[in-house]
Amino acid sequence: MINFAVLRRIASVVLLAGALAGLLLTAVQQLQVSRIILQAEVYEEAAAAKAHELAHAAASAPASAGAPVAAEAHEHEHEHEHEHEHEHGDEWEPANGFERTAYTVLANVSMAIGFGLFLAAAIVVSGRKVTWRSGLLWGVAGYLVFFVAPSLGLPPEVPGTVAAPLHARQLWWIMTAGLTAAGLGLGVYARHWTLKLLGLVLLVVPHLVGAPHPAAPGGAAPEELAQAFIHATALANGVFWLALGGLTGYFYKKFA
């Protein structure tokens, strides 16, 4: 029989914790992550413009003398256009400033509520009492499952980075997050050593399989900017998951 009181409690916890954690994530992102993205987009647009100029110059050159150049320029332009379409397509994008920030808030809050559902469900299944302190540990687990483990194979990428096909990356990310969650669960809750060993194996499997990568990796942005983005994103996600876990534990106990 469905316990609607428990469902209402979980819904209240998830909505409150998700909204607050999503707002905090947006604020943290504004400190560094968003600025790095804007800088990377400048490099991305410049690379696309250069590829277009090369293709236009090659098309205007004599066929006999410019055939190799034209072929190279056309291939270069095709790569940038394919990359741009792969990442952005012809979709509408919000304007920089308030509009972009507002859509970022909406996306972050929605994402936080979704992840909050996972945390609340895991807490209910565990059957353990939770406070804001133990909620921090749940947040650490979420950080390991949904950010750290996938990032070991697919680190965060700035705009303009050459990447493997999206569906391949998504499948590997889902596999990694799922096996990491199962591995951590067995490692913490299983009593028999064979199950704990199985949990360890599950943690390693995705990285033995290997994440999908392009044949020729690279990107428009400098390597220093790409590394700065990885560090900034790791910090922002760490703050987010600690906040989401702590708030989930706090509200879960408050509404008990």
PDB file of C-alpha atoms in Angstrom:
ATOM      1  CA  MET A   1       0.000   0.000   0.000  1.00  0.00           C
ATOM      2  CA  ILE A   2       1.294   3.437  -0.915  1.00  0.00           C
ATOM      3  CA  ASN A   3       2.111   5.660   2.044  1.00  0.00           C
ATOM      4  CA  PHE A   4       1.122   9.116   0.833  1.00  0.00           C
ATOM      5  CA  ALA A   5       2.482  10.757   3.989  1.00  0.00           C
ATOM      6  CA  VAL A   6       5.955   9.466   3.145  1.00  0.00           C
ATOM      7  CA  LEU A   7       5.586  10.581  -0.469  1.00  0.00           C
ATOM      8  CA  ARG A   8       4.575  14.094   0.606  1.00  0.00           C
ATOM      9  CA  ARG A   9       7.528  14.189   3.003  1.00  0.00           C
ATOM     10  CA  ILE A  10       9.963  13.138   0.280  1.00  0.00           C
ATOM     11  CA  ALA A  11       8.465  15.622  -2.185  1.00  0.00           C
ATOM     12  CA  SER A  12       8.795  18.482   0.303  1.00  0.00           C
ATOM     13  CA  VAL A  13      12.371  17.531   1.144  1.00  0.00           C
ATOM     14  CA  VAL A  14      13.407  17.204  -2.489  1.00  0.00           C
ATOM     15  CA  LEU A  15      11.799  20.464  -3.611  1.00  0.00           C
ATOM     16  CA  LEU A  16      13.278  22.547  -0.790  1.00  0.00           C
ATOM     17  CA  ALA A  17      16.735  20.981  -0.818  1.00  0.00           C
ATOM     18  CA  GLY A  18      16.886  20.961  -4.629  1.00  0.00           C
ATOM     19  CA  ALA A  19      15.822  24.590  -4.984  1.00  0.00           C
ATOM     20  CA  LEU A  20      18.350  25.842  -2.434  1.00  0.00           C
ATOM     21  CA  ALA A  21      21.204  23.672  -3.715  1.00  0.00           C
ATOM     22  CA  GLY A  22      20.464  24.678  -7.313  1.00  0.00           C
ATOM     23  CA  LEU A  23      20.565  28.364  -6.414  1.00  0.00           C
ATOM     24  CA  LEU A  24      23.846  27.861  -4.551  1.00  0.00           C
ATOM     25  CA  LEU A  25      25.340  26.036  -7.538  1.00  0.00           C
ATOM     26  CA  THR A  26      24.384  28.934  -9.810  1.00  0.00           C
ATOM     27  CA  ALA A  27      26.033  31.422  -7.454  1.00  0.00           C
ATOM     28  CA  VAL A  28      29.235  29.363  -7.279  1.00  0.00           C
ATOM     29  CA  GLN A  29      29.303  28.959 -11.067  1.00  0.00           C
ATOM     30  CA  GLN A  30      29.147  32.726 -11.522  1.00  0.00           C
ATOM     31  CA  LEU A  31      32.436  33.091  -9.655  1.00  0.00           C
ATOM     32  CA  GLN A  32      34.547  31.231 -12.216  1.00  0.00           C
ATOM     33  CA  VAL A  33      32.822  28.527 -14.297  1.00  0.00           C
ATOM     34  CA  SER A  34      30.619  30.884 -16.311  1.00  0.00           C
ATOM     35  CA  ARG A  35      33.512  33.225 -17.086  1.00  0.00           C
ATOM     36  CA  ILE A  36      35.613  30.334 -18.360  1.00  0.00           C
ATOM     37  CA  ILE A  37      32.745  29.181 -20.595  1.00  0.00           C
ATOM     38  CA  LEU A  38      32.394  32.666 -22.063  1.00  0.00           C
ATOM     39  CA  GLN A  39      36.133  32.796 -22.773  1.00  0.00           C
ATOM     40  CA  ALA A  40      36.041  29.363 -24.411  1.00  0.00           C
ATOM     41  CA  GLU A  41      33.129  30.411 -26.605  1.00  0.00           C
ATOM     42  CA  VAL A  42      35.225  33.281 -27.932  1.00  0.00           C
ATOM     43  CA  TYR A  43      37.908  30.798 -29.044  1.00  0.00           C
ATOM     44  CA  GLU A  44      35.245  28.501 -30.482  1.00  0.00           C
ATOM     45  CA  GLU A  45      33.692  31.270 -32.563  1.00  0.00           C
ATOM     46  CA  ALA A  46      37.106  32.461 -33.726  1.00  0.00           C
ATOM     47  CA  ALA A  47      38.053  28.942 -34.852  1.00  0.00           C
ATOM     48  CA  ALA A  48      34.778  28.563 -36.734  1.00  0.00           C
ATOM     49  CA  ALA A  49      35.263  31.941 -38.437  1.00  0.00           C
ATOM     50  CA  LYS A  50      38.825  31.033 -39.447  1.00  0.00           C
ATOM     51  CA  ALA A  51      37.671  27.721 -40.905  1.00  0.00           C
ATOM     52  CA  HIS A  52      34.998  29.534 -42.892  1.00  0.00           C
ATOM     53  CA  GLU A  53      37.552  32.032 -44.244  1.00  0.00           C
ATOM     54  CA  LEU A  54      39.886  29.218 -45.312  1.00  0.00           C
ATOM     55  CA  ALA A  55      37.076  27.449 -47.123  1.00  0.00           C
ATOM     56  CA  HIS A  56      35.994  30.655 -48.846  1.00  0.00           C
ATOM     57  CA  ALA A  57      39.579  31.415 -49.936  1.00  0.00           C
ATOM     58  CA  ALA A  58      40.040  27.878 -51.218  1.00  0.00           C
ATOM     59  CA  ALA A  59      36.806  28.063 -53.192  1.00  0.00           C
ATOM     60  CA  SER A  60      37.990  31.257 -54.867  1.00  0.00           C
ATOM     61  CA  ALA A  61      41.420  29.817 -55.803  1.00  0.00           C
ATOM     62  CA  PRO A  62      42.122  28.191 -59.225  1.00  0.00           C
ATOM     63  CA  ALA A  63      41.126  24.539 -59.237  1.00  0.00           C
ATOM     64  CA  SER A  64      44.543  23.220 -60.409  1.00  0.00           C
ATOM     65  CA  ALA A  65      46.688  25.144 -57.950  1.00  0.00           C
ATOM     66  CA  GLY A  66      44.309  25.219 -55.055  1.00  0.00           C
ATOM     67  CA  ALA A  67      42.876  21.704 -55.107  1.00  0.00           C
ATOM     68  CA  PRO A  68      44.927  20.358 -52.165  1.00  0.00           C
ATOM     69  CA  VAL A  69      44.375  23.543 -50.190  1.00  0.00           C
ATOM     70  CA  ALA A  70      40.693  23.536 -51.003  1.00  0.00           C
ATOM     71  CA  ALA A  71      40.333  19.953 -49.871  1.00  0.00           C
ATOM     72  CA  GLU A  72      42.149  20.677 -46.624  1.00  0.00           C
ATOM     73  CA  ALA A  73      40.188  23.846 -45.982  1.00  0.00           C
ATOM     74  CA  HIS A  74      36.894  22.151 -46.750  1.00  0.00           C
ATOM     75  CA  GLU A  75      37.732  19.327 -44.366  1.00  0.00           C
ATOM     76  CA  HIS A  76      38.772  21.822 -41.697  1.00  0.00           C
ATOM     77  CA  GLU A  77      35.547  23.752 -42.056  1.00  0.00           C
ATOM     78  CA  HIS A  78      33.494  20.578 -42.065  1.00  0.00           C
ATOM     79  CA  GLU A  79      35.100  19.474 -38.804  1.00  0.00           C
ATOM     80  CA  HIS A  80      34.299  22.767 -37.089  1.00  0.00           C
ATOM     81  CA  GLU A  81      30.782  22.903 -38.472  1.00  0.00           C
ATOM     82  CA  HIS A  82      30.130  19.304 -37.464  1.00  0.00           C
ATOM     83  CA  GLU A  83      31.539  19.962 -34.004  1.00  0.00           C
ATOM     84  CA  HIS A  84      29.448  23.103 -33.594  1.00  0.00           C
ATOM     85  CA  GLU A  85      26.295  21.398 -34.793  1.00  0.00           C
ATOM     86  CA  HIS A  86      27.051  18.367 -32.637  1.00  0.00           C
ATOM     87  CA  GLU A  87      27.263  20.483 -29.516  1.00  0.00           C
ATOM     88  CA  HIS A  88      24.756  23.229 -30.258  1.00  0.00           C
ATOM     89  CA  GLY A  89      22.903  22.413 -33.463  1.00  0.00           C
ATOM     90  CA  ASP A  90      20.624  25.165 -34.749  1.00  0.00           C
ATOM     91  CA  GLU A  91      18.896  25.515 -31.410  1.00  0.00           C
ATOM     92  CA  TRP A  92      17.953  28.835 -29.891  1.00  0.00           C
ATOM     93  CA  GLU A  93      20.330  30.055 -27.206  1.00  0.00           C
ATOM     94  CA  PRO A  94      19.619  32.617 -24.476  1.00  0.00           C
ATOM     95  CA  ALA A  95      21.376  35.956 -24.691  1.00  0.00           C
ATOM     96  CA  ASN A  96      24.286  36.649 -22.375  1.00  0.00           C
ATOM     97  CA  GLY A  97      23.452  38.446 -19.169  1.00  0.00           C
ATOM     98  CA  PHE A  98      20.225  38.159 -17.194  1.00  0.00           C
ATOM     99  CA  GLU A  99      18.480  35.865 -19.682  1.00  0.00           C
ATOM    100  CA  ARG A 100      21.306  33.346 -19.701  1.00  0.00           C
ATOM    101  CA  THR A 101      21.601  33.443 -15.907  1.00  0.00           C
ATOM    102  CA  ALA A 102      17.856  32.918 -15.509  1.00  0.00           C
ATOM    103  CA  TYR A 103      17.914  29.820 -17.705  1.00  0.00           C
ATOM    104  CA  THR A 104      20.986  28.575 -15.823  1.00  0.00           C
ATOM    105  CA  VAL A 105      19.088  28.917 -12.538  1.00  0.00           C
ATOM    106  CA  LEU A 106      16.144  27.001 -13.994  1.00  0.00           C
ATOM    107  CA  ALA A 107      18.397  24.222 -15.310  1.00  0.00           C
ATOM    108  CA  ASN A 108      20.394  23.953 -12.076  1.00  0.00           C
ATOM    109  CA  VAL A 109      17.315  23.847  -9.840  1.00  0.00           C
ATOM    110  CA  SER A 110      15.673  21.216 -12.064  1.00  0.00           C
ATOM    111  CA  MET A 111      18.857  19.144 -12.036  1.00  0.00           C
ATOM    112  CA  ALA A 112      19.197  19.497  -8.255  1.00  0.00           C
ATOM    113  CA  ILE A 113      15.627  18.332  -7.703  1.00  0.00           C
ATOM    114  CA  GLY A 114      16.292  15.300  -9.902  1.00  0.00           C
ATOM    115  CA  PHE A 115      19.456  14.376  -8.024  1.00  0.00           C
ATOM    116  CA  GLY A 116      17.654  15.087  -4.758  1.00  0.00           C
ATOM    117  CA  LEU A 117      15.146  12.381  -5.659  1.00  0.00           C
ATOM    118  CA  PHE A 118      18.009   9.901  -5.983  1.00  0.00           C
ATOM    119  CA  LEU A 119      19.397  10.911  -2.590  1.00  0.00           C
ATOM    120  CA  ALA A 120      16.016  10.790  -0.844  1.00  0.00           C
ATOM    121  CA  ALA A 121      15.220   7.396  -2.384  1.00  0.00           C
ATOM    122  CA  ALA A 122      18.601   6.029  -1.279  1.00  0.00           C
ATOM    123  CA  ILE A 123      18.027   7.316   2.261  1.00  0.00           C
ATOM    124  CA  VAL A 124      14.603   5.679   2.410  1.00  0.00           C
ATOM    125  CA  VAL A 125      15.939   2.367   1.084  1.00  0.00           C
ATOM    126  CA  SER A 126      18.846   2.397   3.562  1.00  0.00           C
ATOM    127  CA  GLY A 127      16.397   2.674   6.460  1.00  0.00           C
ATOM    128  CA  ARG A 128      18.885   4.723   8.461  1.00  0.00           C
ATOM    129  CA  LYS A 129      18.185   7.903  10.359  1.00  0.00           C
ATOM    130  CA  VAL A 130      19.614  10.982   8.752  1.00  0.00           C
ATOM    131  CA  THR A 131      20.629  14.433   9.957  1.00  0.00           C
ATOM    132  CA  TRP A 132      22.371  17.250   8.170  1.00  0.00           C
ATOM    133  CA  ARG A 133      25.717  15.760   9.262  1.00  0.00           C
ATOM    134  CA  SER A 134      25.015  12.308   7.873  1.00  0.00           C
ATOM    135  CA  GLY A 135      23.429  14.050   4.891  1.00  0.00           C
ATOM    136  CA  LEU A 136      26.863  15.454   4.090  1.00  0.00           C
ATOM    137  CA  LEU A 137      28.111  11.878   3.724  1.00  0.00           C
ATOM    138  CA  TRP A 138      25.263  11.128   1.342  1.00  0.00           C
ATOM    139  CA  GLY A 139      26.302  14.213  -0.581  1.00  0.00           C
ATOM    140  CA  VAL A 140      29.890  12.958  -0.784  1.00  0.00           C
ATOM    141  CA  ALA A 141      28.566   9.663  -2.151  1.00  0.00           C
ATOM    142  CA  GLY A 142      26.554  11.530  -4.770  1.00  0.00           C
ATOM    143  CA  TYR A 143      29.624  13.547  -5.718  1.00  0.00           C
ATOM    144  CA  LEU A 144      31.652  10.366  -6.197  1.00  0.00           C
ATOM    145  CA  VAL A 145      28.906   8.624  -8.182  1.00  0.00           C
ATOM    146  CA  PHE A 146      27.722  11.404 -10.455  1.00  0.00           C
ATOM    147  CA  PHE A 147      30.823  13.544 -10.892  1.00  0.00           C
ATOM    148  CA  VAL A 148      34.153  12.078  -9.785  1.00  0.00           C
ATOM    149  CA  ALA A 149      33.820   8.583 -11.278  1.00  0.00           C
ATOM    150  CA  PRO A 150      32.494   9.746 -14.691  1.00  0.00           C
ATOM    151  CA  SER A 151      35.047  12.574 -14.799  1.00  0.00           C
ATOM    152  CA  LEU A 152      37.928  10.113 -14.527  1.00  0.00           C
ATOM    153  CA  GLY A 153      37.099   9.013 -18.070  1.00  0.00           C
ATOM    154  CA  LEU A 154      35.184  12.008 -19.410  1.00  0.00           C
ATOM    155  CA  PRO A 155      36.410  15.188 -17.727  1.00  0.00           C
ATOM    156  CA  PRO A 156      34.305  18.336 -18.083  1.00  0.00           C
ATOM    157  CA  GLU A 157      34.850  19.970 -21.488  1.00  0.00           C
ATOM    158  CA  VAL A 158      34.805  23.622 -22.466  1.00  0.00           C
ATOM    159  CA  PRO A 159      32.915  24.709 -25.608  1.00  0.00           C
ATOM    160  CA  GLY A 160      34.833  23.947 -28.789  1.00  0.00           C
ATOM    161  CA  THR A 161      36.364  20.699 -27.527  1.00  0.00           C
ATOM    162  CA  VAL A 162      36.481  17.798 -29.975  1.00  0.00           C
ATOM    163  CA  ALA A 163      34.563  14.915 -28.416  1.00  0.00           C
ATOM    164  CA  ALA A 164      33.317  11.413 -29.161  1.00  0.00           C
ATOM    165  CA  PRO A 165      29.698  10.938 -30.328  1.00  0.00           C
ATOM    166  CA  LEU A 166      27.210  12.119 -27.728  1.00  0.00           C
ATOM    167  CA  HIS A 167      25.289   8.835 -27.454  1.00  0.00           C
ATOM    168  CA  ALA A 168      28.501   6.894 -26.745  1.00  0.00           C
ATOM    169  CA  ARG A 169      29.468   9.321 -23.985  1.00  0.00           C
ATOM    170  CA  GLN A 170      25.987   9.200 -22.484  1.00  0.00           C
ATOM    171  CA  LEU A 171      25.962   5.406 -22.388  1.00  0.00           C
ATOM    172  CA  TRP A 172      29.380   5.274 -20.732  1.00  0.00           C
ATOM    173  CA  TRP A 173      28.357   7.956 -18.204  1.00  0.00           C
ATOM    174  CA  ILE A 174      25.184   6.084 -17.251  1.00  0.00           C
ATOM    175  CA  MET A 175      27.073   2.795 -16.939  1.00  0.00           C
ATOM    176  CA  THR A 176      29.767   4.411 -14.799  1.00  0.00           C
ATOM    177  CA  ALA A 177      27.338   6.166 -12.467  1.00  0.00           C
ATOM    178  CA  GLY A 178      25.213   3.039 -12.057  1.00  0.00           C
ATOM    179  CA  LEU A 179      28.114   0.676 -11.377  1.00  0.00           C
ATOM    180  CA  THR A 180      29.765   3.181  -9.036  1.00  0.00           C
ATOM    181  CA  ALA A 181      26.549   3.531  -7.030  1.00  0.00           C
ATOM    182  CA  ALA A 182      26.187  -0.252  -6.831  1.00  0.00           C
ATOM    183  CA  GLY A 183      29.850  -0.677  -5.912  1.00  0.00           C
ATOM    184  CA  LEU A 184      29.691   1.892  -3.133  1.00  0.00           C
ATOM    185  CA  GLY A 185      26.465   0.395  -1.844  1.00  0.00           C
ATOM    186  CA  LEU A 186      27.975  -3.072  -1.619  1.00  0.00           C
ATOM    187  CA  GLY A 187      31.148  -1.721  -0.063  1.00  0.00           C
ATOM    188  CA  VAL A 188      29.257   0.105   2.689  1.00  0.00           C
ATOM    189  CA  TYR A 189      26.247  -2.131   3.392  1.00  0.00           C
ATOM    190  CA  ALA A 190      27.283  -5.667   2.410  1.00  0.00           C
ATOM    191  CA  ARG A 191      28.415  -7.837   5.297  1.00  0.00           C
ATOM    192  CA  HIS A 192      30.115 -10.672   3.476  1.00  0.00           C
ATOM    193  CA  TRP A 193      33.600  -9.997   2.147  1.00  0.00           C
ATOM    194  CA  THR A 194      32.783 -11.533  -1.251  1.00  0.00           C
ATOM    195  CA  LEU A 195      30.064  -8.931  -1.811  1.00  0.00           C
ATOM    196  CA  LYS A 196      32.432  -6.167  -0.771  1.00  0.00           C
ATOM    197  CA  LEU A 197      34.963  -7.533  -3.252  1.00  0.00           C
ATOM    198  CA  LEU A 198      32.259  -7.539  -5.929  1.00  0.00           C
ATOM    199  CA  GLY A 199      31.609  -3.891  -5.097  1.00  0.00           C
ATOM    200  CA  LEU A 200      35.272  -3.103  -5.685  1.00  0.00           C
ATOM    201  CA  VAL A 201      35.157  -4.876  -9.039  1.00  0.00           C
ATOM    202  CA  LEU A 202      32.088  -2.862 -10.066  1.00  0.00           C
ATOM    203  CA  LEU A 203      33.953   0.356  -9.297  1.00  0.00           C
ATOM    204  CA  VAL A 204      36.771  -0.623 -11.662  1.00  0.00           C
ATOM    205  CA  VAL A 205      34.786  -2.117 -14.557  1.00  0.00           C
ATOM    206  CA  PRO A 206      33.802   1.139 -16.346  1.00  0.00           C
ATOM    207  CA  HIS A 207      37.404   2.316 -16.388  1.00  0.00           C
ATOM    208  CA  LEU A 208      38.619  -1.012 -17.715  1.00  0.00           C
ATOM    209  CA  VAL A 209      36.066  -0.716 -20.511  1.00  0.00           C
ATOM    210  CA  GLY A 210      37.275   2.823 -21.136  1.00  0.00           C
ATOM    211  CA  ALA A 211      35.432   6.009 -21.977  1.00  0.00           C
ATOM    212  CA  PRO A 212      34.817   6.889 -25.637  1.00  0.00           C
ATOM    213  CA  HIS A 213      37.227   9.462 -27.052  1.00  0.00           C
ATOM    214  CA  PRO A 214      37.662  11.023 -30.516  1.00  0.00           C
ATOM    215  CA  ALA A 215      40.344   9.727 -32.856  1.00  0.00           C
ATOM    216  CA  ALA A 216      41.996  13.156 -32.922  1.00  0.00           C
ATOM    217  CA  PRO A 217      41.389  14.961 -29.610  1.00  0.00           C
ATOM    218  CA  GLY A 218      41.781  18.702 -29.402  1.00  0.00           C
ATOM    219  CA  GLY A 219      39.851  21.918 -29.099  1.00  0.00           C
ATOM    220  CA  ALA A 220      39.708  25.595 -29.900  1.00  0.00           C
ATOM    221  CA  ALA A 221      40.437  26.793 -26.361  1.00  0.00           C
ATOM    222  CA  PRO A 222      43.974  26.725 -24.867  1.00  0.00           C
ATOM    223  CA  GLU A 223      44.869  23.776 -22.667  1.00  0.00           C
ATOM    224  CA  GLU A 224      45.278  26.076 -19.662  1.00  0.00           C
ATOM    225  CA  LEU A 225      41.672  27.222 -20.021  1.00  0.00           C
ATOM    226  CA  ALA A 226      40.455  23.634 -20.346  1.00  0.00           C
ATOM    227  CA  GLN A 227      42.312  22.635 -17.171  1.00  0.00           C
ATOM    228  CA  ALA A 228      40.986  25.654 -15.301  1.00  0.00           C
ATOM    229  CA  PHE A 229      37.463  24.630 -16.323  1.00  0.00           C
ATOM    230  CA  ILE A 230      37.965  21.112 -14.959  1.00  0.00           C
ATOM    231  CA  HIS A 231      39.176  22.441 -11.609  1.00  0.00           C
ATOM    232  CA  ALA A 232      36.433  25.067 -11.357  1.00  0.00           C
ATOM    233  CA  THR A 233      33.732  22.550 -12.261  1.00  0.00           C
ATOM    234  CA  ALA A 234      35.053  20.028  -9.730  1.00  0.00           C
ATOM    235  CA  LEU A 235      34.932  22.669  -6.996  1.00  0.00           C
ATOM    236  CA  ALA A 236      31.455  23.876  -7.947  1.00  0.00           C
ATOM    237  CA  ASN A 237      30.089  20.334  -8.016  1.00  0.00           C
ATOM    238  CA  GLY A 238      31.711  19.525  -4.693  1.00  0.00           C
ATOM    239  CA  VAL A 239      29.995  22.502  -3.056  1.00  0.00           C
ATOM    240  CA  PHE A 240      26.720  21.569  -4.746  1.00  0.00           C
ATOM    241  CA  TRP A 241      26.717  17.945  -3.575  1.00  0.00           C
ATOM    242  CA  LEU A 242      27.670  18.810  -0.003  1.00  0.00           C
ATOM    243  CA  ALA A 243      24.863  21.368   0.087  1.00  0.00           C
ATOM    244  CA  LEU A 244      22.336  18.986  -1.487  1.00  0.00           C
ATOM    245  CA  GLY A 245      23.244  16.188   0.908  1.00  0.00           C
ATOM    246  CA  GLY A 246      23.261  18.390   3.999  1.00  0.00           C
ATOM    247  CA  LEU A 247      19.978  20.101   3.094  1.00  0.00           C
ATOM    248  CA  THR A 248      18.323  16.792   2.257  1.00  0.00           C
ATOM    249  CA  GLY A 249      19.341  15.365   5.627  1.00  0.00           C
ATOM    250  CA  TYR A 250      18.235  18.513   7.448  1.00  0.00           C
ATOM    251  CA  PHE A 251      14.779  18.724   5.875  1.00  0.00           C
ATOM    252  CA  TYR A 252      14.280  14.948   6.031  1.00  0.00           C
ATOM    253  CA  LYS A 253      14.721  15.040   9.805  1.00  0.00           C
ATOM    254  CA  LYS A 254      12.728  18.272  10.165  1.00  0.00           C
ATOM    255  CA  PHE A 255       9.683  16.816   8.389  1.00  0.00           C
ATOM    256  CA  ALA A 256       9.898  13.462  10.221  1.00  0.00           C
TER     257      ALA A 256
END
